Amino acid sequence: MNKEAAVKMEIIELKAKAAQIRMDLLQMIHRAKAGHTGGSLSNADILTALYYRVMNLDPARPKWEDRDRFIASKGHAVESLWCILADRGFFPKEELETFSQFGTRLIGHPNNKVPGIEMNTGALGHGLAISVGMALASKRDGRGYRVFCLMGDGEQAEGSVWEAAMAGAHYKLDNLVGIIDRNGLQISGSTEEVMGLDPLDEKWAAFGWHVISIDGNDMEQLVDTLEAAPTVPGKPTLIIANTVKAKGISFAENVPHWHHHVPSDEELAKALAELSAVLAGYQQEGQVR
């Protein structure tokens, strides 16, 4: 579906879609008894904005040369991405039932044997360098596609991130958009306790990037910011998306062990009830509007 022909989803529809994706990924993780739950829940709004509104994609032509590229550098939080790619039609939704099972394509990190996945990722710190190369290729080939790279905040401790940041600015890659899922938690605790990052915005700006800080769980802000990129000619854009780990589940939000916690039957039922109520509210709001 080319951007020009796409039907633009209203913000309320995007919020409803994100709630549904959260429900889908929780059920998938529960069924597989494996997965990175907290980060997939925190990035669900970001990915929903990208895949249903912002990026120029065609699921029927996953290798279309002029498609926008997405690299999930925080590859362990792939569950939201699998659910969205299936929902967009890159592969059958029934395949989600094979997640993390023997012989599946849908493993615990992005796998480029699956349509819609550009690169295998998971070893943190590699995604931005890949994205720099893709954005540079777009420039040199005279194509107009953009490259979006989603990173974790704990990932910012990797030196290769900053090498890629320096290269992105050096080559004036204004078709490159880096996004940091700034939920403040990583597997071993608070990012600021493990390896202090602040002032993160000033560090990226010092490396030559145009930096924007937003609420990464606010759909309006996400759409406005992502659609506007690039905003400064000759500069790559870095979006610090301030999110809540395990967003959408009241009893799991900002709880460190939900980084890769598999919900129990009781926790799943409670979480789905919360999200179902949220989804119903959005659906009702959409009808009223």
PDB file of C-alpha atoms in Angstrom:
ATOM      1  CA  MET A   1       0.000   0.000   0.000  1.00  0.00           C
ATOM      2  CA  ASN A   2       1.736   3.145  -1.223  1.00  0.00           C
ATOM      3  CA  LYS A   3       1.537   6.210   0.963  1.00  0.00           C
ATOM      4  CA  GLU A   4      -0.360   8.202  -1.664  1.00  0.00           C
ATOM      5  CA  ALA A   5      -3.059   5.522  -1.884  1.00  0.00           C
ATOM      6  CA  ALA A   6      -3.218   4.718   1.811  1.00  0.00           C
ATOM      7  CA  VAL A   7      -6.263   5.627   3.841  1.00  0.00           C
ATOM      8  CA  LYS A   8      -5.026   7.712   6.758  1.00  0.00           C
ATOM      9  CA  MET A   9      -6.077   6.277  10.074  1.00  0.00           C
ATOM     10  CA  GLU A  10      -7.461   8.723  12.607  1.00  0.00           C
ATOM     11  CA  ILE A  11      -5.569   9.047  15.868  1.00  0.00           C
ATOM     12  CA  ILE A  12      -8.331   7.277  17.772  1.00  0.00           C
ATOM     13  CA  GLU A  13      -8.086   4.311  15.406  1.00  0.00           C
ATOM     14  CA  LEU A  14      -4.327   4.187  15.919  1.00  0.00           C
ATOM     15  CA  LYS A  15      -4.801   4.153  19.699  1.00  0.00           C
ATOM     16  CA  ALA A  16      -7.298   1.321  19.369  1.00  0.00           C
ATOM     17  CA  LYS A  17      -4.910  -0.572  17.110  1.00  0.00           C
ATOM     18  CA  ALA A  18      -2.078  -0.216  19.643  1.00  0.00           C
ATOM     19  CA  ALA A  19      -4.340  -1.610  22.375  1.00  0.00           C
ATOM     20  CA  GLN A  20      -5.176  -4.598  20.181  1.00  0.00           C
ATOM     21  CA  ILE A  21      -1.498  -5.186  19.378  1.00  0.00           C
ATOM     22  CA  ARG A  22      -0.742  -5.218  23.110  1.00  0.00           C
ATOM     23  CA  MET A  23      -3.421  -7.864  23.618  1.00  0.00           C
ATOM     24  CA  ASP A  24      -2.071  -9.942  20.738  1.00  0.00           C
ATOM     25  CA  LEU A  25       1.535  -9.869  21.928  1.00  0.00           C
ATOM     26  CA  LEU A  26       0.589 -10.789  25.502  1.00  0.00           C
ATOM     27  CA  GLN A  27      -1.318 -13.817  24.288  1.00  0.00           C
ATOM     28  CA  MET A  28       1.554 -14.784  22.011  1.00  0.00           C
ATOM     29  CA  ILE A  29       4.117 -14.571  24.823  1.00  0.00           C
ATOM     30  CA  HIS A  30       1.839 -16.453  27.223  1.00  0.00           C
ATOM     31  CA  ARG A  31       1.294 -19.222  24.675  1.00  0.00           C
ATOM     32  CA  ALA A  32       5.019 -19.520  23.893  1.00  0.00           C
ATOM     33  CA  LYS A  33       6.051 -19.194  27.561  1.00  0.00           C
ATOM     34  CA  ALA A  34       8.844 -16.889  26.374  1.00  0.00           C
ATOM     35  CA  GLY A  35       9.366 -13.306  25.309  1.00  0.00           C
ATOM     36  CA  HIS A  36      10.410  -9.797  26.245  1.00  0.00           C
ATOM     37  CA  THR A  37       7.173  -8.364  27.528  1.00  0.00           C
ATOM     38  CA  GLY A  38       7.962  -4.953  29.038  1.00  0.00           C
ATOM     39  CA  GLY A  39       9.817  -3.460  26.074  1.00  0.00           C
ATOM     40  CA  SER A  40       7.321  -4.764  23.530  1.00  0.00           C
ATOM     41  CA  LEU A  41       4.515  -3.108  25.467  1.00  0.00           C
ATOM     42  CA  SER A  42       6.434   0.165  25.762  1.00  0.00           C
ATOM     43  CA  ASN A  43       7.233   0.362  22.044  1.00  0.00           C
ATOM     44  CA  ALA A  44       3.788  -0.682  20.764  1.00  0.00           C
ATOM     45  CA  ASP A  45       2.628   2.913  20.214  1.00  0.00           C
ATOM     46  CA  ILE A  46       5.826   3.802  18.343  1.00  0.00           C
ATOM     47  CA  LEU A  47       5.507   0.848  15.985  1.00  0.00           C
ATOM     48  CA  THR A  48       1.790   1.411  15.473  1.00  0.00           C
ATOM     49  CA  ALA A  49       2.400   5.003  14.402  1.00  0.00           C
ATOM     50  CA  LEU A  50       5.164   3.905  12.026  1.00  0.00           C
ATOM     51  CA  TYR A  51       3.467   0.921  10.398  1.00  0.00           C
ATOM     52  CA  TYR A  52      -0.104   2.184  10.137  1.00  0.00           C
ATOM     53  CA  ARG A  53       0.462   5.867   9.436  1.00  0.00           C
ATOM     54  CA  VAL A  54       4.001   7.043   8.735  1.00  0.00           C
ATOM     55  CA  MET A  55       6.083   4.577   6.722  1.00  0.00           C
ATOM     56  CA  ASN A  56       5.708   4.041   3.002  1.00  0.00           C
ATOM     57  CA  LEU A  57       5.287   0.262   2.714  1.00  0.00           C
ATOM     58  CA  ASP A  58       3.608  -2.384   0.587  1.00  0.00           C
ATOM     59  CA  PRO A  59       3.089  -5.781   2.289  1.00  0.00           C
ATOM     60  CA  ALA A  60       2.454  -7.338  -1.129  1.00  0.00           C
ATOM     61  CA  ARG A  61       5.904  -6.136  -2.228  1.00  0.00           C
ATOM     62  CA  PRO A  62       8.152  -6.429   0.830  1.00  0.00           C
ATOM     63  CA  LYS A  63      11.281  -5.855  -1.303  1.00  0.00           C
ATOM     64  CA  TRP A  64       9.917  -2.816  -3.157  1.00  0.00           C
ATOM     65  CA  GLU A  65      12.978  -0.635  -3.736  1.00  0.00           C
ATOM     66  CA  ASP A  66      11.399   2.632  -2.635  1.00  0.00           C
ATOM     67  CA  ARG A  67       9.934   1.342   0.634  1.00  0.00           C
ATOM     68  CA  ASP A  68      10.858   3.035   3.876  1.00  0.00           C
ATOM     69  CA  ARG A  69      13.146   0.873   6.003  1.00  0.00           C
ATOM     70  CA  PHE A  70      12.701  -0.035   9.673  1.00  0.00           C
ATOM     71  CA  ILE A  71      15.459  -1.542  11.787  1.00  0.00           C
ATOM     72  CA  ALA A  72      14.622  -2.878  15.255  1.00  0.00           C
ATOM     73  CA  SER A  73      17.989  -2.398  16.905  1.00  0.00           C
ATOM     74  CA  LYS A  74      16.455  -3.427  20.250  1.00  0.00           C
ATOM     75  CA  GLY A  75      15.713  -6.722  18.587  1.00  0.00           C
ATOM     76  CA  HIS A  76      14.759  -8.602  21.741  1.00  0.00           C
ATOM     77  CA  ALA A  77      11.499  -6.608  21.914  1.00  0.00           C
ATOM     78  CA  VAL A  78      10.287  -8.189  18.678  1.00  0.00           C
ATOM     79  CA  GLU A  79       6.885  -9.404  19.837  1.00  0.00           C
ATOM     80  CA  SER A  80       5.054  -6.164  19.021  1.00  0.00           C
ATOM     81  CA  LEU A  81       6.739  -6.136  15.602  1.00  0.00           C
ATOM     82  CA  TRP A  82       5.679  -9.722  14.796  1.00  0.00           C
ATOM     83  CA  CYS A  83       2.071  -8.886  15.691  1.00  0.00           C
ATOM     84  CA  ILE A  84       2.060  -5.748  13.561  1.00  0.00           C
ATOM     85  CA  LEU A  85       3.681  -7.373  10.521  1.00  0.00           C
ATOM     86  CA  ALA A  86       1.099 -10.161  10.669  1.00  0.00           C
ATOM     87  CA  ASP A  87      -1.754  -7.683  11.048  1.00  0.00           C
ATOM     88  CA  ARG A  88      -0.463  -5.653   8.092  1.00  0.00           C
ATOM     89  CA  GLY A  89      -0.398  -8.797   5.952  1.00  0.00           C
ATOM     90  CA  PHE A  90       3.321  -9.494   5.599  1.00  0.00           C
ATOM     91  CA  PHE A  91       2.622 -13.074   6.692  1.00  0.00           C
ATOM     92  CA  PRO A  92      -0.469 -14.994   7.916  1.00  0.00           C
ATOM     93  CA  LYS A  93      -1.675 -14.114  11.407  1.00  0.00           C
ATOM     94  CA  GLU A  94      -1.994 -17.821  12.177  1.00  0.00           C
ATOM     95  CA  GLU A  95       1.798 -18.035  12.113  1.00  0.00           C
ATOM     96  CA  LEU A  96       1.923 -16.027  15.352  1.00  0.00           C
ATOM     97  CA  GLU A  97       0.911 -19.248  17.104  1.00  0.00           C
ATOM     98  CA  THR A  98       4.330 -20.696  16.238  1.00  0.00           C
ATOM     99  CA  PHE A  99       6.286 -17.937  17.985  1.00  0.00           C
ATOM    100  CA  SER A 100       9.356 -19.330  19.762  1.00  0.00           C
ATOM    101  CA  GLN A 101       8.444 -22.914  18.827  1.00  0.00           C
ATOM    102  CA  PHE A 102      10.820 -25.423  17.239  1.00  0.00           C
ATOM    103  CA  GLY A 103      11.375 -24.760  13.532  1.00  0.00           C
ATOM    104  CA  THR A 104       9.494 -21.439  13.450  1.00  0.00           C
ATOM    105  CA  ARG A 105      10.538 -18.373  11.509  1.00  0.00           C
ATOM    106  CA  LEU A 106       9.190 -16.219  14.335  1.00  0.00           C
ATOM    107  CA  ILE A 107      12.065 -16.461  16.758  1.00  0.00           C
ATOM    108  CA  GLY A 108      12.820 -14.178  19.697  1.00  0.00           C
ATOM    109  CA  HIS A 109      14.623 -11.610  17.521  1.00  0.00           C
ATOM    110  CA  PRO A 110      13.964 -10.174  14.032  1.00  0.00           C
ATOM    111  CA  ASN A 111      14.673 -12.739  11.325  1.00  0.00           C
ATOM    112  CA  ASN A 112      15.091 -11.558   7.730  1.00  0.00           C
ATOM    113  CA  LYS A 113      13.650 -14.802   6.400  1.00  0.00           C
ATOM    114  CA  VAL A 114      10.310 -13.217   7.312  1.00  0.00           C
ATOM    115  CA  PRO A 115       8.843 -10.671   4.854  1.00  0.00           C
ATOM    116  CA  GLY A 116       9.051  -7.167   6.262  1.00  0.00           C
ATOM    117  CA  ILE A 117      12.259  -7.737   8.232  1.00  0.00           C
ATOM    118  CA  GLU A 118      15.251  -5.913   6.757  1.00  0.00           C
ATOM    119  CA  MET A 119      18.045  -7.300   8.942  1.00  0.00           C
ATOM    120  CA  ASN A 120      18.615  -9.859  11.667  1.00  0.00           C
ATOM    121  CA  THR A 121      19.153  -7.887  14.859  1.00  0.00           C
ATOM    122  CA  GLY A 122      19.474  -8.559  18.542  1.00  0.00           C
ATOM    123  CA  ALA A 123      23.068  -7.982  19.472  1.00  0.00           C
ATOM    124  CA  LEU A 124      22.597  -4.494  20.854  1.00  0.00           C
ATOM    125  CA  GLY A 125      24.441  -1.580  19.284  1.00  0.00           C
ATOM    126  CA  HIS A 126      24.358  -2.814  15.684  1.00  0.00           C
ATOM    127  CA  GLY A 127      21.075  -1.437  14.351  1.00  0.00           C
ATOM    128  CA  LEU A 128      22.032   2.206  13.952  1.00  0.00           C
ATOM    129  CA  ALA A 129      25.166   1.359  11.972  1.00  0.00           C
ATOM    130  CA  ILE A 130      23.037  -0.730   9.602  1.00  0.00           C
ATOM    131  CA  SER A 131      20.571   2.132   9.335  1.00  0.00           C
ATOM    132  CA  VAL A 132      23.334   4.612   8.515  1.00  0.00           C
ATOM    133  CA  GLY A 133      24.406   2.384   5.636  1.00  0.00           C
ATOM    134  CA  MET A 134      20.866   2.112   4.302  1.00  0.00           C
ATOM    135  CA  ALA A 135      20.267   5.859   4.548  1.00  0.00           C
ATOM    136  CA  LEU A 136      23.562   6.557   2.795  1.00  0.00           C
ATOM    137  CA  ALA A 137      22.617   4.117   0.026  1.00  0.00           C
ATOM    138  CA  SER A 138      19.288   5.913  -0.414  1.00  0.00           C
ATOM    139  CA  LYS A 139      21.123   9.206  -0.861  1.00  0.00           C
ATOM    140  CA  ARG A 140      23.735   7.867  -3.267  1.00  0.00           C
ATOM    141  CA  ASP A 141      21.172   5.949  -5.341  1.00  0.00           C
ATOM    142  CA  GLY A 142      18.978   9.033  -5.628  1.00  0.00           C
ATOM    143  CA  ARG A 143      16.010   7.412  -3.908  1.00  0.00           C
ATOM    144  CA  GLY A 144      13.690   9.077  -1.458  1.00  0.00           C
ATOM    145  CA  TYR A 145      13.098   6.446   1.167  1.00  0.00           C
ATOM    146  CA  ARG A 146      13.641   7.112   4.851  1.00  0.00           C
ATOM    147  CA  VAL A 147      15.227   4.797   7.404  1.00  0.00           C
ATOM    148  CA  PHE A 148      13.835   4.463  10.921  1.00  0.00           C
ATOM    149  CA  CYS A 149      15.878   2.799  13.666  1.00  0.00           C
ATOM    150  CA  LEU A 150      14.396   1.901  17.048  1.00  0.00           C
ATOM    151  CA  MET A 151      16.933   1.604  19.861  1.00  0.00           C
ATOM    152  CA  GLY A 152      16.656   0.854  23.550  1.00  0.00           C
ATOM    153  CA  ASP A 153      17.862   3.284  26.172  1.00  0.00           C
ATOM    154  CA  GLY A 154      20.054   0.636  27.814  1.00  0.00           C
ATOM    155  CA  GLU A 155      21.551   0.131  24.355  1.00  0.00           C
ATOM    156  CA  GLN A 156      22.991   3.647  24.520  1.00  0.00           C
ATOM    157  CA  ALA A 157      25.836   2.223  26.618  1.00  0.00           C
ATOM    158  CA  GLU A 158      27.166   0.477  23.484  1.00  0.00           C
ATOM    159  CA  GLY A 159      30.083   2.320  21.892  1.00  0.00           C
ATOM    160  CA  SER A 160      29.041   1.290  18.378  1.00  0.00           C
ATOM    161  CA  VAL A 161      25.905   3.413  18.745  1.00  0.00           C
ATOM    162  CA  TRP A 162      28.043   6.523  19.038  1.00  0.00           C
ATOM    163  CA  GLU A 163      30.311   5.562  16.143  1.00  0.00           C
ATOM    164  CA  ALA A 164      27.190   5.262  13.979  1.00  0.00           C
ATOM    165  CA  ALA A 165      25.820   8.530  15.359  1.00  0.00           C
ATOM    166  CA  MET A 166      29.021  10.300  14.337  1.00  0.00           C
ATOM    167  CA  ALA A 167      28.836   8.797  10.833  1.00  0.00           C
ATOM    168  CA  GLY A 168      25.177   9.723  10.391  1.00  0.00           C
ATOM    169  CA  ALA A 169      25.929  13.367  11.091  1.00  0.00           C
ATOM    170  CA  HIS A 170      29.108  13.336   8.994  1.00  0.00           C
ATOM    171  CA  TYR A 171      27.210  12.150   5.916  1.00  0.00           C
ATOM    172  CA  LYS A 172      24.349  14.610   6.569  1.00  0.00           C
ATOM    173  CA  LEU A 173      21.759  11.833   6.530  1.00  0.00           C
ATOM    174  CA  ASP A 174      18.580  13.821   6.965  1.00  0.00           C
ATOM    175  CA  ASN A 175      16.645  10.759   5.729  1.00  0.00           C
ATOM    176  CA  LEU A 176      17.646   8.879   8.888  1.00  0.00           C
ATOM    177  CA  VAL A 177      15.463   8.884  12.009  1.00  0.00           C
ATOM    178  CA  GLY A 178      16.723   7.321  15.210  1.00  0.00           C
ATOM    179  CA  ILE A 179      14.185   6.584  17.945  1.00  0.00           C
ATOM    180  CA  ILE A 180      15.094   5.724  21.523  1.00  0.00           C
ATOM    181  CA  ASP A 181      12.507   3.819  23.550  1.00  0.00           C
ATOM    182  CA  ARG A 182      13.335   5.712  26.734  1.00  0.00           C
ATOM    183  CA  ASN A 183      11.493   3.616  29.320  1.00  0.00           C
ATOM    184  CA  GLY A 184      14.270   3.945  31.917  1.00  0.00           C
ATOM    185  CA  LEU A 185      14.612   0.237  32.694  1.00  0.00           C
ATOM    186  CA  GLN A 186      16.770  -2.579  31.402  1.00  0.00           C
ATOM    187  CA  ILE A 187      17.193  -6.193  32.402  1.00  0.00           C
ATOM    188  CA  SER A 188      19.383  -5.410  35.415  1.00  0.00           C
ATOM    189  CA  GLY A 189      17.493  -2.360  36.676  1.00  0.00           C
ATOM    190  CA  SER A 190      17.337   1.377  36.082  1.00  0.00           C
ATOM    191  CA  THR A 191      19.391   2.653  33.162  1.00  0.00           C
ATOM    192  CA  GLU A 192      20.711   5.469  35.321  1.00  0.00           C
ATOM    193  CA  GLU A 193      21.975   2.976  37.923  1.00  0.00           C
ATOM    194  CA  VAL A 194      23.525   0.644  35.353  1.00  0.00           C
ATOM    195  CA  MET A 195      25.114   3.323  33.167  1.00  0.00           C
ATOM    196  CA  GLY A 196      23.991   6.926  33.494  1.00  0.00           C
ATOM    197  CA  LEU A 197      22.761   8.425  30.211  1.00  0.00           C
ATOM    198  CA  ASP A 198      21.559  11.911  31.056  1.00  0.00           C
ATOM    199  CA  PRO A 199      21.728  14.466  29.607  1.00  0.00           C
ATOM    200  CA  LEU A 200      20.932  12.176  26.677  1.00  0.00           C
ATOM    201  CA  ASP A 201      19.522  14.929  24.481  1.00  0.00           C
ATOM    202  CA  GLU A 202      22.645  17.060  24.814  1.00  0.00           C
ATOM    203  CA  LYS A 203      24.906  14.120  23.988  1.00  0.00           C
ATOM    204  CA  TRP A 204      23.080  13.366  20.730  1.00  0.00           C
ATOM    205  CA  ALA A 205      22.983  17.044  19.818  1.00  0.00           C
ATOM    206  CA  ALA A 206      26.744  17.226  20.379  1.00  0.00           C
ATOM    207  CA  PHE A 207      27.112  14.434  17.831  1.00  0.00           C
ATOM    208  CA  GLY A 208      25.362  16.591  15.237  1.00  0.00           C
ATOM    209  CA  TRP A 209      21.788  15.269  15.376  1.00  0.00           C
ATOM    210  CA  HIS A 210      18.550  17.236  15.561  1.00  0.00           C
ATOM    211  CA  VAL A 211      17.030  16.019  18.826  1.00  0.00           C
ATOM    212  CA  ILE A 212      13.359  15.967  19.755  1.00  0.00           C
ATOM    213  CA  SER A 213      11.988  14.703  23.073  1.00  0.00           C
ATOM    214  CA  ILE A 214       8.364  13.520  23.189  1.00  0.00           C
ATOM    215  CA  ASP A 215       5.946  11.313  25.101  1.00  0.00           C
ATOM    216  CA  GLY A 216       6.487   8.027  23.289  1.00  0.00           C
ATOM    217  CA  ASN A 217       3.129   6.650  24.410  1.00  0.00           C
ATOM    218  CA  ASP A 218       1.207   9.680  23.107  1.00  0.00           C
ATOM    219  CA  MET A 219      -0.085   8.830  19.645  1.00  0.00           C
ATOM    220  CA  GLU A 220      -0.653  12.442  18.574  1.00  0.00           C
ATOM    221  CA  GLN A 221       2.903  13.425  19.437  1.00  0.00           C
ATOM    222  CA  LEU A 222       4.320  10.330  17.750  1.00  0.00           C
ATOM    223  CA  VAL A 223       2.446  10.898  14.492  1.00  0.00           C
ATOM    224  CA  ASP A 224       3.202  14.618  14.350  1.00  0.00           C
ATOM    225  CA  THR A 225       6.904  14.098  15.070  1.00  0.00           C
ATOM    226  CA  LEU A 226       7.486  11.075  12.839  1.00  0.00           C
ATOM    227  CA  GLU A 227       5.586  12.496   9.877  1.00  0.00           C
ATOM    228  CA  ALA A 228       7.536  15.765  10.092  1.00  0.00           C
ATOM    229  CA  ALA A 229      10.958  14.089   9.862  1.00  0.00           C
ATOM    230  CA  PRO A 230      13.330  15.167   8.465  1.00  0.00           C
ATOM    231  CA  THR A 231      12.892  18.546  10.103  1.00  0.00           C
ATOM    232  CA  VAL A 232      16.392  20.001   9.632  1.00  0.00           C
ATOM    233  CA  PRO A 233      18.065  19.709   6.201  1.00  0.00           C
ATOM    234  CA  GLY A 234      21.446  18.006   6.418  1.00  0.00           C
ATOM    235  CA  LYS A 235      20.918  16.569   9.905  1.00  0.00           C
ATOM    236  CA  PRO A 236      19.684  13.162  11.009  1.00  0.00           C
ATOM    237  CA  THR A 237      16.824  13.243  13.519  1.00  0.00           C
ATOM    238  CA  LEU A 238      16.911  11.610  16.958  1.00  0.00           C
ATOM    239  CA  ILE A 239      13.605  11.181  18.774  1.00  0.00           C
ATOM    240  CA  ILE A 240      13.792  10.474  22.495  1.00  0.00           C
ATOM    241  CA  ALA A 241      10.461   8.720  23.007  1.00  0.00           C
ATOM    242  CA  ASN A 242       9.825   8.773  26.741  1.00  0.00           C
ATOM    243  CA  THR A 243       7.758   5.676  27.428  1.00  0.00           C
ATOM    244  CA  VAL A 244       6.540   3.510  30.292  1.00  0.00           C
ATOM    245  CA  LYS A 245       7.911  -0.008  30.538  1.00  0.00           C
ATOM    246  CA  ALA A 246       5.050  -2.522  30.176  1.00  0.00           C
ATOM    247  CA  LYS A 247       2.693   0.314  29.164  1.00  0.00           C
ATOM    248  CA  GLY A 248      -0.967  -0.638  29.250  1.00  0.00           C
ATOM    249  CA  ILE A 249      -0.936  -3.063  32.195  1.00  0.00           C
ATOM    250  CA  SER A 250      -1.405  -1.169  35.436  1.00  0.00           C
ATOM    251  CA  PHE A 251       0.187  -3.792  37.699  1.00  0.00           C
ATOM    252  CA  ALA A 252       3.216  -4.271  35.422  1.00  0.00           C
ATOM    253  CA  GLU A 253       4.111  -0.701  34.488  1.00  0.00           C
ATOM    254  CA  ASN A 254       7.617   0.313  35.582  1.00  0.00           C
ATOM    255  CA  VAL A 255       8.201  -3.065  37.242  1.00  0.00           C
ATOM    256  CA  PRO A 256      11.742  -4.214  36.279  1.00  0.00           C
ATOM    257  CA  HIS A 257      11.128  -7.967  36.256  1.00  0.00           C
ATOM    258  CA  TRP A 258       8.493  -7.562  33.543  1.00  0.00           C
ATOM    259  CA  HIS A 259      11.409  -7.029  31.141  1.00  0.00           C
ATOM    260  CA  HIS A 260      11.064 -10.673  30.131  1.00  0.00           C
ATOM    261  CA  HIS A 261       8.331 -11.866  32.487  1.00  0.00           C
ATOM    262  CA  VAL A 262       5.827 -14.347  31.025  1.00  0.00           C
ATOM    263  CA  PRO A 263       2.362 -13.590  32.403  1.00  0.00           C
ATOM    264  CA  SER A 264       0.625 -16.314  34.361  1.00  0.00           C
ATOM    265  CA  ASP A 265      -2.924 -17.357  33.452  1.00  0.00           C
ATOM    266  CA  GLU A 266      -4.272 -15.016  36.108  1.00  0.00           C
ATOM    267  CA  GLU A 267      -2.032 -12.105  35.058  1.00  0.00           C
ATOM    268  CA  LEU A 268      -2.968 -12.598  31.409  1.00  0.00           C
ATOM    269  CA  ALA A 269      -6.680 -12.563  32.179  1.00  0.00           C
ATOM    270  CA  LYS A 270      -6.318  -9.410  34.265  1.00  0.00           C
ATOM    271  CA  ALA A 271      -4.192  -7.667  31.621  1.00  0.00           C
ATOM    272  CA  LEU A 272      -6.562  -8.581  28.791  1.00  0.00           C
ATOM    273  CA  ALA A 273      -9.502  -7.295  30.814  1.00  0.00           C
ATOM    274  CA  GLU A 274      -7.761  -3.936  31.277  1.00  0.00           C
ATOM    275  CA  LEU A 275      -6.811  -3.655  27.629  1.00  0.00           C
ATOM    276  CA  SER A 276     -10.252  -4.792  26.460  1.00  0.00           C
ATOM    277  CA  ALA A 277     -11.801  -1.974  28.452  1.00  0.00           C
ATOM    278  CA  VAL A 278      -9.352   0.509  26.920  1.00  0.00           C
ATOM    279  CA  LEU A 279     -10.082  -0.817  23.430  1.00  0.00           C
ATOM    280  CA  ALA A 280     -13.826  -0.624  23.979  1.00  0.00           C
ATOM    281  CA  GLY A 281     -13.448   2.968  25.131  1.00  0.00           C
ATOM    282  CA  TYR A 282     -11.558   3.919  21.982  1.00  0.00           C
ATOM    283  CA  GLN A 283     -14.108   2.132  19.802  1.00  0.00           C
ATOM    284  CA  GLN A 284     -16.933   3.969  21.532  1.00  0.00           C
ATOM    285  CA  GLU A 285     -15.110   7.297  21.184  1.00  0.00           C
ATOM    286  CA  GLY A 286     -14.610   6.635  17.485  1.00  0.00           C
ATOM    287  CA  GLN A 287     -18.326   5.959  17.006  1.00  0.00           C
ATOM    288  CA  VAL A 288     -19.278   9.113  18.898  1.00  0.00           C
ATOM    289  CA  ARG A 289     -16.913  11.206  16.817  1.00  0.00           C
TER     290      ARG A 289
END
